[in-house]
mmCIF file of C-alpha atoms in Angstrom:
data_model
loop_
_atom_site.group_PDB
_atom_site.id
_atom_site.type_symbol
_atom_site.label_atom_id
_atom_site.label_comp_id
_atom_site.label_asym_id
_atom_site.label_seq_id
_atom_site.Cartn_x
_atom_site.Cartn_y
_atom_site.Cartn_z
ATOM 1 C CA MET A 100 0.238 -0.104 0.327
ATOM 2 C CA LYS A 101 2.850 2.228 1.241
ATOM 3 C CA GLN A 102 4.590 1.470 -2.757
ATOM 4 C CA TYR A 103 1.161 2.239 -4.283
ATOM 5 C CA ASN A 104 0.632 5.794 -2.207
ATOM 6 C CA ARG A 105 3.759 6.568 -4.132
ATOM 7 C CA TYR A 106 2.512 5.614 -7.172
ATOM 8 C CA LEU A 107 -0.436 8.014 -6.813
ATOM 9 C CA LEU A 108 1.285 10.760 -5.232
ATOM 10 C CA ILE A 109 3.383 10.930 -7.948
ATOM 11 C CA PHE A 110 0.520 10.293 -11.312
ATOM 12 C CA VAL A 111 -0.957 14.010 -8.629
ATOM 13 C CA MET A 112 1.674 15.985 -8.409
ATOM 14 C CA ALA A 113 1.743 15.221 -12.498
ATOM 15 C CA LEU A 114 -1.637 16.410 -12.876
ATOM 16 C CA MET A 115 -1.476 19.390 -10.537
ATOM 17 C CA ALA A 116 1.630 20.794 -13.283
ATOM 18 C CA MET A 117 -1.091 20.233 -15.784
ATOM 19 C CA ALA A 118 -3.498 21.205 -13.939
ATOM 20 C CA SER A 119 -1.798 24.994 -13.395
ATOM 21 C CA VAL A 120 -1.580 25.304 -16.988
ATOM 22 C CA TRP A 121 -5.159 24.190 -17.585
ATOM 23 C CA ALA A 122 -6.063 27.153 -14.885
ATOM 24 C CA GLN A 123 -4.000 29.739 -16.865
ATOM 25 C CA THR A 124 -5.537 29.246 -20.470
ATOM 26 C CA GLU A 125 -8.934 27.690 -20.060
ATOM 27 C CA GLN A 126 -10.239 31.409 -21.065
ATOM 28 C CA GLU A 127 -8.144 31.191 -24.116
ATOM 29 C CA GLY A 128 -9.453 27.513 -25.216
ATOM 30 C CA PRO A 129 -12.614 25.824 -23.503
ATOM 31 C CA GLN A 130 -14.642 27.130 -21.875
ATOM 32 C CA ARG A 131 -16.237 26.095 -17.973
ATOM 33 C CA THR A 132 -19.688 23.827 -18.093
ATOM 34 C CA GLN A 133 -22.278 24.827 -16.675
ATOM 35 C CA PRO A 134 -23.597 21.434 -15.403
ATOM 36 C CA GLY A 135 -27.057 22.810 -13.769
ATOM 37 C CA LYS A 136 -28.430 22.154 -10.248
ATOM 38 C CA PHE A 137 -28.715 18.477 -8.995
ATOM 39 C CA ALA A 138 -29.324 17.329 -5.442
ATOM 40 C CA ILE A 139 -26.980 15.973 -3.410
ATOM 41 C CA LYS A 140 -27.288 12.103 -2.490
ATOM 42 C CA LYS A 141 -24.720 10.582 -0.897
ATOM 43 C CA VAL A 142 -22.465 7.242 -2.970
ATOM 44 C CA ASP A 143 -23.998 3.483 -1.998
ATOM 45 C CA PHE A 144 -21.637 1.555 -4.275
ATOM 46 C CA ASP A 145 -23.426 -1.656 -3.279
ATOM 47 C CA HIS A 146 -26.623 -0.522 -4.665
ATOM 48 C CA VAL A 147 -24.502 0.540 -7.873
ATOM 49 C CA LYS A 148 -23.622 -2.667 -8.812
ATOM 50 C CA ALA A 149 -26.925 -3.917 -7.947
ATOM 51 C CA VAL A 150 -28.884 -1.973 -10.591
ATOM 52 C CA ILE A 151 -26.060 -1.729 -14.156
ATOM 53 C CA GLU A 152 -25.794 -5.648 -13.183
ATOM 54 C CA ASP A 153 -30.092 -6.483 -13.481
ATOM 55 C CA PRO A 154 -30.308 -6.713 -17.029
ATOM 56 C CA LYS A 155 -34.579 -5.522 -15.901
ATOM 57 C CA ASN A 156 -33.066 -1.898 -14.141
ATOM 58 C CA VAL A 157 -33.127 0.834 -16.361
ATOM 59 C CA TYR A 158 -29.905 1.505 -15.569
ATOM 60 C CA TYR A 159 -28.511 -1.550 -16.764
ATOM 61 C CA TYR A 160 -25.079 -0.202 -17.366
ATOM 62 C CA PRO A 161 -25.423 -1.978 -20.855
ATOM 63 C CA LYS A 162 -28.302 0.249 -21.968
ATOM 64 C CA LEU A 163 -26.346 3.064 -20.244
ATOM 65 C CA MET A 164 -23.996 2.509 -22.273
ATOM 66 C CA LYS A 165 -25.960 2.230 -25.792
ATOM 67 C CA ALA A 166 -27.773 5.644 -24.537
ATOM 68 C CA TYR A 167 -24.090 7.156 -24.094
ATOM 69 C CA ASN A 168 -23.224 6.108 -27.674
ATOM 70 C CA SER A 169 -26.667 7.214 -29.219
ATOM 71 C CA ASN A 170 -26.135 10.952 -27.653
ATOM 72 C CA ASP A 171 -29.531 10.283 -25.969
ATOM 73 C CA THR A 172 -30.096 13.576 -24.148
ATOM 74 C CA THR A 173 -32.746 12.686 -22.101
ATOM 75 C CA LEU A 174 -31.276 10.791 -19.102
ATOM 76 C CA SER A 175 -31.748 11.419 -15.868
ATOM 77 C CA ILE A 176 -28.856 12.861 -13.936
ATOM 78 C CA GLU A 177 -29.288 9.445 -11.548
ATOM 79 C CA ALA A 178 -28.597 7.311 -15.095
ATOM 80 C CA TRP A 179 -25.452 9.028 -15.383
ATOM 81 C CA ARG A 180 -23.935 9.091 -11.368
ATOM 82 C CA ASN A 181 -24.855 5.199 -11.942
ATOM 83 C CA PHE A 182 -22.960 4.940 -15.870
ATOM 84 C CA TYR A 183 -20.215 7.325 -14.214
ATOM 85 C CA TYR A 184 -19.894 5.150 -11.056
ATOM 86 C CA GLY A 185 -20.908 1.914 -12.367
ATOM 87 C CA TYR A 186 -17.870 2.164 -14.751
ATOM 88 C CA THR A 187 -15.499 0.725 -11.568
ATOM 89 C CA PHE A 188 -17.587 -2.823 -11.964
ATOM 90 C CA GLN A 189 -16.748 -3.120 -15.805
ATOM 91 C CA GLU A 190 -13.079 -5.121 -16.399
ATOM 92 C CA ASP A 191 -11.504 -2.558 -18.319
ATOM 93 C CA TYR A 192 -11.658 0.000 -15.479
ATOM 94 C CA ASN A 193 -8.080 1.152 -14.622
ATOM 95 C CA PRO A 194 -7.841 4.166 -12.128
ATOM 96 C CA PHE A 195 -4.600 5.071 -13.467
ATOM 97 C CA ARG A 196 -5.994 4.954 -17.304
ATOM 98 C CA GLU A 197 -4.637 7.426 -20.133
ATOM 99 C CA SER A 198 -4.366 6.668 -23.316
ATOM 100 C CA VAL A 199 -1.673 7.120 -25.426
ATOM 101 C CA TYR A 200 -2.593 10.082 -27.891
ATOM 102 C CA CYS A 201 -3.903 12.286 -25.109
ATOM 103 C CA ASN A 202 -0.310 13.284 -24.514
ATOM 104 C CA VAL A 203 -0.401 14.757 -28.411
ATOM 105 C CA VAL A 204 -3.420 16.527 -27.835
ATOM 106 C CA GLU A 205 -2.051 18.318 -24.595
ATOM 107 C CA GLN A 206 1.408 19.841 -26.718
ATOM 108 C CA LEU A 207 -0.548 21.006 -29.661
ATOM 109 C CA TYR A 208 -3.810 22.450 -27.609
ATOM 110 C CA TYR A 209 -0.983 24.640 -25.241
ATOM 111 C CA LYS A 210 0.497 25.795 -29.209
ATOM 112 C CA GLN A 211 -2.496 28.333 -29.217
ATOM 113 C CA PRO A 212 -3.416 30.088 -31.965
ATOM 114 C CA HIS A 213 -3.937 26.861 -34.133
ATOM 115 C CA SER A 214 -3.632 26.311 -37.367
ATOM 116 C CA ARG A 215 -5.900 24.507 -40.182
ATOM 117 C CA ALA A 216 -4.276 21.654 -39.919
ATOM 118 C CA GLU A 217 -3.454 21.259 -36.484
ATOM 119 C CA CYS A 218 -6.701 21.789 -35.322
ATOM 120 C CA ASP A 219 -7.516 18.718 -37.425
ATOM 121 C CA SER A 220 -4.822 17.138 -35.697
ATOM 122 C CA ILE A 221 -6.082 17.429 -32.375
ATOM 123 C CA GLU A 222 -9.948 16.935 -33.129
ATOM 124 C CA LYS A 223 -7.978 13.722 -34.355
ATOM 125 C CA TYR A 224 -6.364 12.299 -31.440
ATOM 126 C CA ALA A 225 -9.120 13.815 -29.111
ATOM 127 C CA GLU A 226 -11.545 11.472 -30.352
ATOM 128 C CA LEU A 227 -9.146 8.703 -30.279
ATOM 129 C CA SER A 228 -8.223 9.063 -27.088
ATOM 130 C CA LEU A 229 -11.705 9.536 -25.869
ATOM 131 C CA ASN A 230 -12.393 6.371 -27.696
ATOM 132 C CA ASP A 231 -9.897 4.673 -24.726
ATOM 133 C CA ASN A 232 -10.951 6.524 -22.226
ATOM 134 C CA MET A 233 -14.581 8.253 -22.731
ATOM 135 C CA PHE A 234 -14.245 9.778 -18.916
ATOM 136 C CA ASP A 235 -11.496 11.354 -19.940
ATOM 137 C CA LEU A 236 -12.985 15.492 -19.092
ATOM 138 C CA ASN A 237 -9.498 16.570 -19.725
ATOM 139 C CA GLN A 238 -9.824 14.848 -23.641
ATOM 140 C CA MET A 239 -13.489 15.892 -23.761
ATOM 141 C CA ASN A 240 -12.402 20.102 -22.917
ATOM 142 C CA PHE A 241 -10.218 19.608 -26.182
ATOM 143 C CA TYR A 242 -12.507 18.194 -28.325
ATOM 144 C CA ILE A 243 -15.057 21.474 -27.587
ATOM 145 C CA TYR A 244 -12.840 23.588 -28.189
ATOM 146 C CA VAL A 245 -11.826 21.767 -31.256
ATOM 147 C CA LEU A 246 -15.147 21.318 -32.416
ATOM 148 C CA LYS A 247 -16.003 24.474 -32.040
ATOM 149 C CA GLU A 248 -13.022 26.045 -33.561
ATOM 150 C CA LYS A 249 -14.386 24.684 -36.802
ATOM 151 C CA LYS A 250 -17.714 25.500 -36.239
ATOM 152 C CA LYS A 251 -18.912 22.180 -35.804
ATOM 153 C CA HIS A 252 -21.400 23.768 -32.959
ATOM 154 C CA ALA A 253 -23.930 19.999 -33.487
ATOM 155 C CA ARG A 254 -21.563 18.057 -32.388
ATOM 156 C CA ALA A 255 -19.279 20.249 -29.636
ATOM 157 C CA ALA A 256 -23.450 20.290 -27.975
ATOM 158 C CA ILE A 257 -23.619 17.068 -27.890
ATOM 159 C CA CYS A 258 -19.913 16.615 -26.141
ATOM 160 C CA GLN A 259 -20.130 19.679 -24.134
ATOM 161 C CA TYR A 260 -23.794 17.865 -22.450
ATOM 162 C CA ARG A 261 -21.624 14.812 -21.543
ATOM 163 C CA LEU A 262 -19.543 16.788 -19.599
ATOM 164 C CA ASP A 263 -22.179 19.329 -18.074
ATOM 165 C CA ARG A 264 -23.572 15.753 -16.750
ATOM 166 C CA LEU A 265 -20.629 14.501 -15.451
ATOM 167 C CA ILE A 266 -18.808 17.279 -13.614
ATOM 168 C CA ALA A 267 -22.938 17.300 -12.526
ATOM 169 C CA ALA A 268 -22.619 13.676 -11.432
ATOM 170 C CA ILE A 269 -19.475 13.709 -9.809
ATOM 171 C CA MET A 270 -20.825 17.493 -8.199
ATOM 172 C CA SER A 271 -24.358 15.592 -7.085
ATOM 173 C CA SER A 272 -21.573 12.974 -4.527
ATOM 174 C CA GLY A 273 -21.200 15.556 -2.274
ATOM 175 C CA LYS A 274 -20.072 19.453 -1.197
ATOM 176 C CA GLY A 275 -16.656 18.830 -1.556
ATOM 177 C CA THR A 276 -15.918 19.431 1.978
ATOM 178 C CA LYS A 277 -14.543 16.264 4.649
ATOM 179 C CA GLU A 278 -18.223 15.584 6.118
ATOM 180 C CA GLU A 279 -19.130 15.191 2.683
ATOM 181 C CA PRO A 280 -16.383 15.074 0.302
ATOM 182 C CA TRP A 281 -17.160 14.657 -3.783
ATOM 183 C CA VAL A 282 -16.503 11.017 -4.849
ATOM 184 C CA VAL A 283 -14.061 10.391 -8.234
ATOM 185 C CA ILE A 284 -12.579 8.030 -10.049
ATOM 186 C CA ALA A 285 -9.800 8.894 -11.581
ATOM 187 C CA PRO A 286 -7.184 11.037 -9.534
ATOM 188 C CA GLU A 287 -7.673 14.004 -12.836
ATOM 189 C CA HIS A 288 -11.103 14.674 -11.535
ATOM 190 C CA GLU A 289 -9.859 16.175 -8.176
ATOM 191 C CA TYR A 290 -8.503 18.515 -10.506
ATOM 192 C CA ASN A 291 -11.282 19.044 -13.112
ATOM 193 C CA ILE A 292 -13.939 19.868 -10.118
ATOM 194 C CA ILE A 293 -11.122 22.065 -9.104
ATOM 195 C CA ASN A 294 -10.648 24.022 -12.330
ATOM 196 C CA PHE A 295 -14.319 24.043 -12.862
ATOM 197 C CA LEU A 296 -14.917 25.688 -9.829
ATOM 198 C CA GLY A 297 -12.583 29.049 -10.328
ATOM 199 C CA PHE A 298 -9.681 27.618 -8.419
ATOM 200 C CA VAL A 299 -6.275 26.783 -8.804
ATOM 201 C CA ALA A 300 -4.716 23.607 -6.902
ATOM 202 C CA THR A 301 -1.603 24.302 -4.899
ATOM 203 C CA ASP A 302 -1.242 20.786 -2.506
ATOM 204 C CA HIS A 303 -2.304 17.445 -2.604
ATOM 205 C CA GLU A 304 -2.410 15.578 1.043
ATOM 206 C CA THR A 305 -3.705 11.824 1.468
ATOM 207 C CA LEU A 306 -4.645 11.204 4.631
ATOM 208 C CA ASP A 307 -6.616 8.460 5.703
ATOM 209 C CA GLY A 308 -10.272 6.416 4.888
ATOM 210 C CA GLY A 309 -9.308 7.510 0.935
ATOM 211 C CA ILE A 310 -9.884 11.240 1.152
ATOM 212 C CA ASP A 311 -7.743 13.511 -0.452
ATOM 213 C CA TYR A 312 -7.879 17.163 0.427
ATOM 214 C CA ILE A 313 -6.602 19.582 -2.263
ATOM 215 C CA LYS A 314 -5.047 22.473 -1.461
ATOM 216 C CA VAL A 315 -6.113 26.036 -3.735
ATOM 217 C CA GLN A 316 -5.267 28.960 -4.273
ATOM 218 C CA PRO A 317 -7.182 32.096 -2.434
ATOM 219 C CA VAL A 318 -9.812 33.836 -4.480
ATOM 220 C CA ALA A 319 -11.333 36.839 -4.104
ATOM 221 C CA GLY A 320 -14.434 36.773 -3.092
ATOM 222 C CA LYS A 321 -14.604 32.628 -1.712
ATOM 223 C CA SER A 322 -13.354 31.123 1.111
ATOM 224 C CA ALA A 323 -12.484 28.260 0.506
ATOM 225 C CA GLU A 324 -9.535 26.975 1.322
ATOM 226 C CA GLY A 325 -9.434 23.673 0.131
ATOM 227 C CA PHE A 326 -11.515 20.403 -0.989
ATOM 228 C CA TYR A 327 -11.932 16.726 0.188
ATOM 229 C CA PHE A 328 -12.421 14.049 -2.427
ATOM 230 C CA ASP A 329 -13.279 10.488 -1.804
ATOM 231 C CA ILE A 330 -10.225 8.201 -3.669
ATOM 232 C CA SER A 331 -11.554 4.747 -1.292
ATOM 233 C CA ARG A 332 -13.496 3.033 -4.561
ATOM 234 C CA MET A 333 -10.555 3.843 -6.939
ATOM 235 C CA MET A 334 -7.974 2.309 -4.221
ATOM 236 C CA GLN A 335 -10.034 -0.286 -3.678
ATOM 237 C CA ILE A 336 -9.573 -1.038 -7.546
ATOM 238 C CA ALA A 337 -6.111 -0.121 -8.084
ATOM 239 C CA ALA A 338 -4.771 -2.645 -4.978
ATOM 240 C CA LEU A 339 -6.801 -5.510 -6.614
ATOM 241 C CA LYS A 340 -5.539 -4.893 -10.498
ATOM 242 C CA PHE A 341 -2.101 -3.662 -9.355
ATOM 243 C CA PRO A 342 -1.543 -5.312 -6.411
ATOM 244 C CA ASP A 343 3.075 -4.831 -6.525
ATOM 245 C CA ILE A 344 2.600 -1.230 -6.867
#
């Protein structure tokens, strides 16, 4: 477990560096999402497992995946919660999953402004990244940006809707407090939420009980000093799939 925690710390520090750059350039490219209002509901993974594995249930995972792939915009926030958290029960779930294409997109994106050829490349590799990891919210943001740049507004709107709902699903799991942390299934999602809220991460600490605390830079008019995230499910799966880490 100590080796795993060191691995997680290295991974998170790399995310913090990327998040800092993201925050500085965000206004020039991808826009923050507006997920709307939603009720706060604690994640019950036993219940999630039961409904996503029941073929008769409306939240049966293959049904949710089909709706996602068909760009269904009628799904409830509860459906999105089961889709997001239910992914941890899928065979290919890896909390540290990273597409081989994602670095290509990031290197191209941060060279703004972009030529037509560069936009074509960003679109191609962001799409490939999302095909490999549909919950990579950074790549989703890059994809939305380039689709808007290329005037593909209908596709951009669909991708924006997906991003909005995933952000809402995460934020519906808590309040970001120690008592009610947000539950995430990937380390980078902590920083996606922090950036969405308009903050920049400055420090990371893993506490007992599978809780992460992310300290943020002060923001005028906002009192938050940091936010709490529940990564216990993520750590549980990582320990099972990567016992030698």
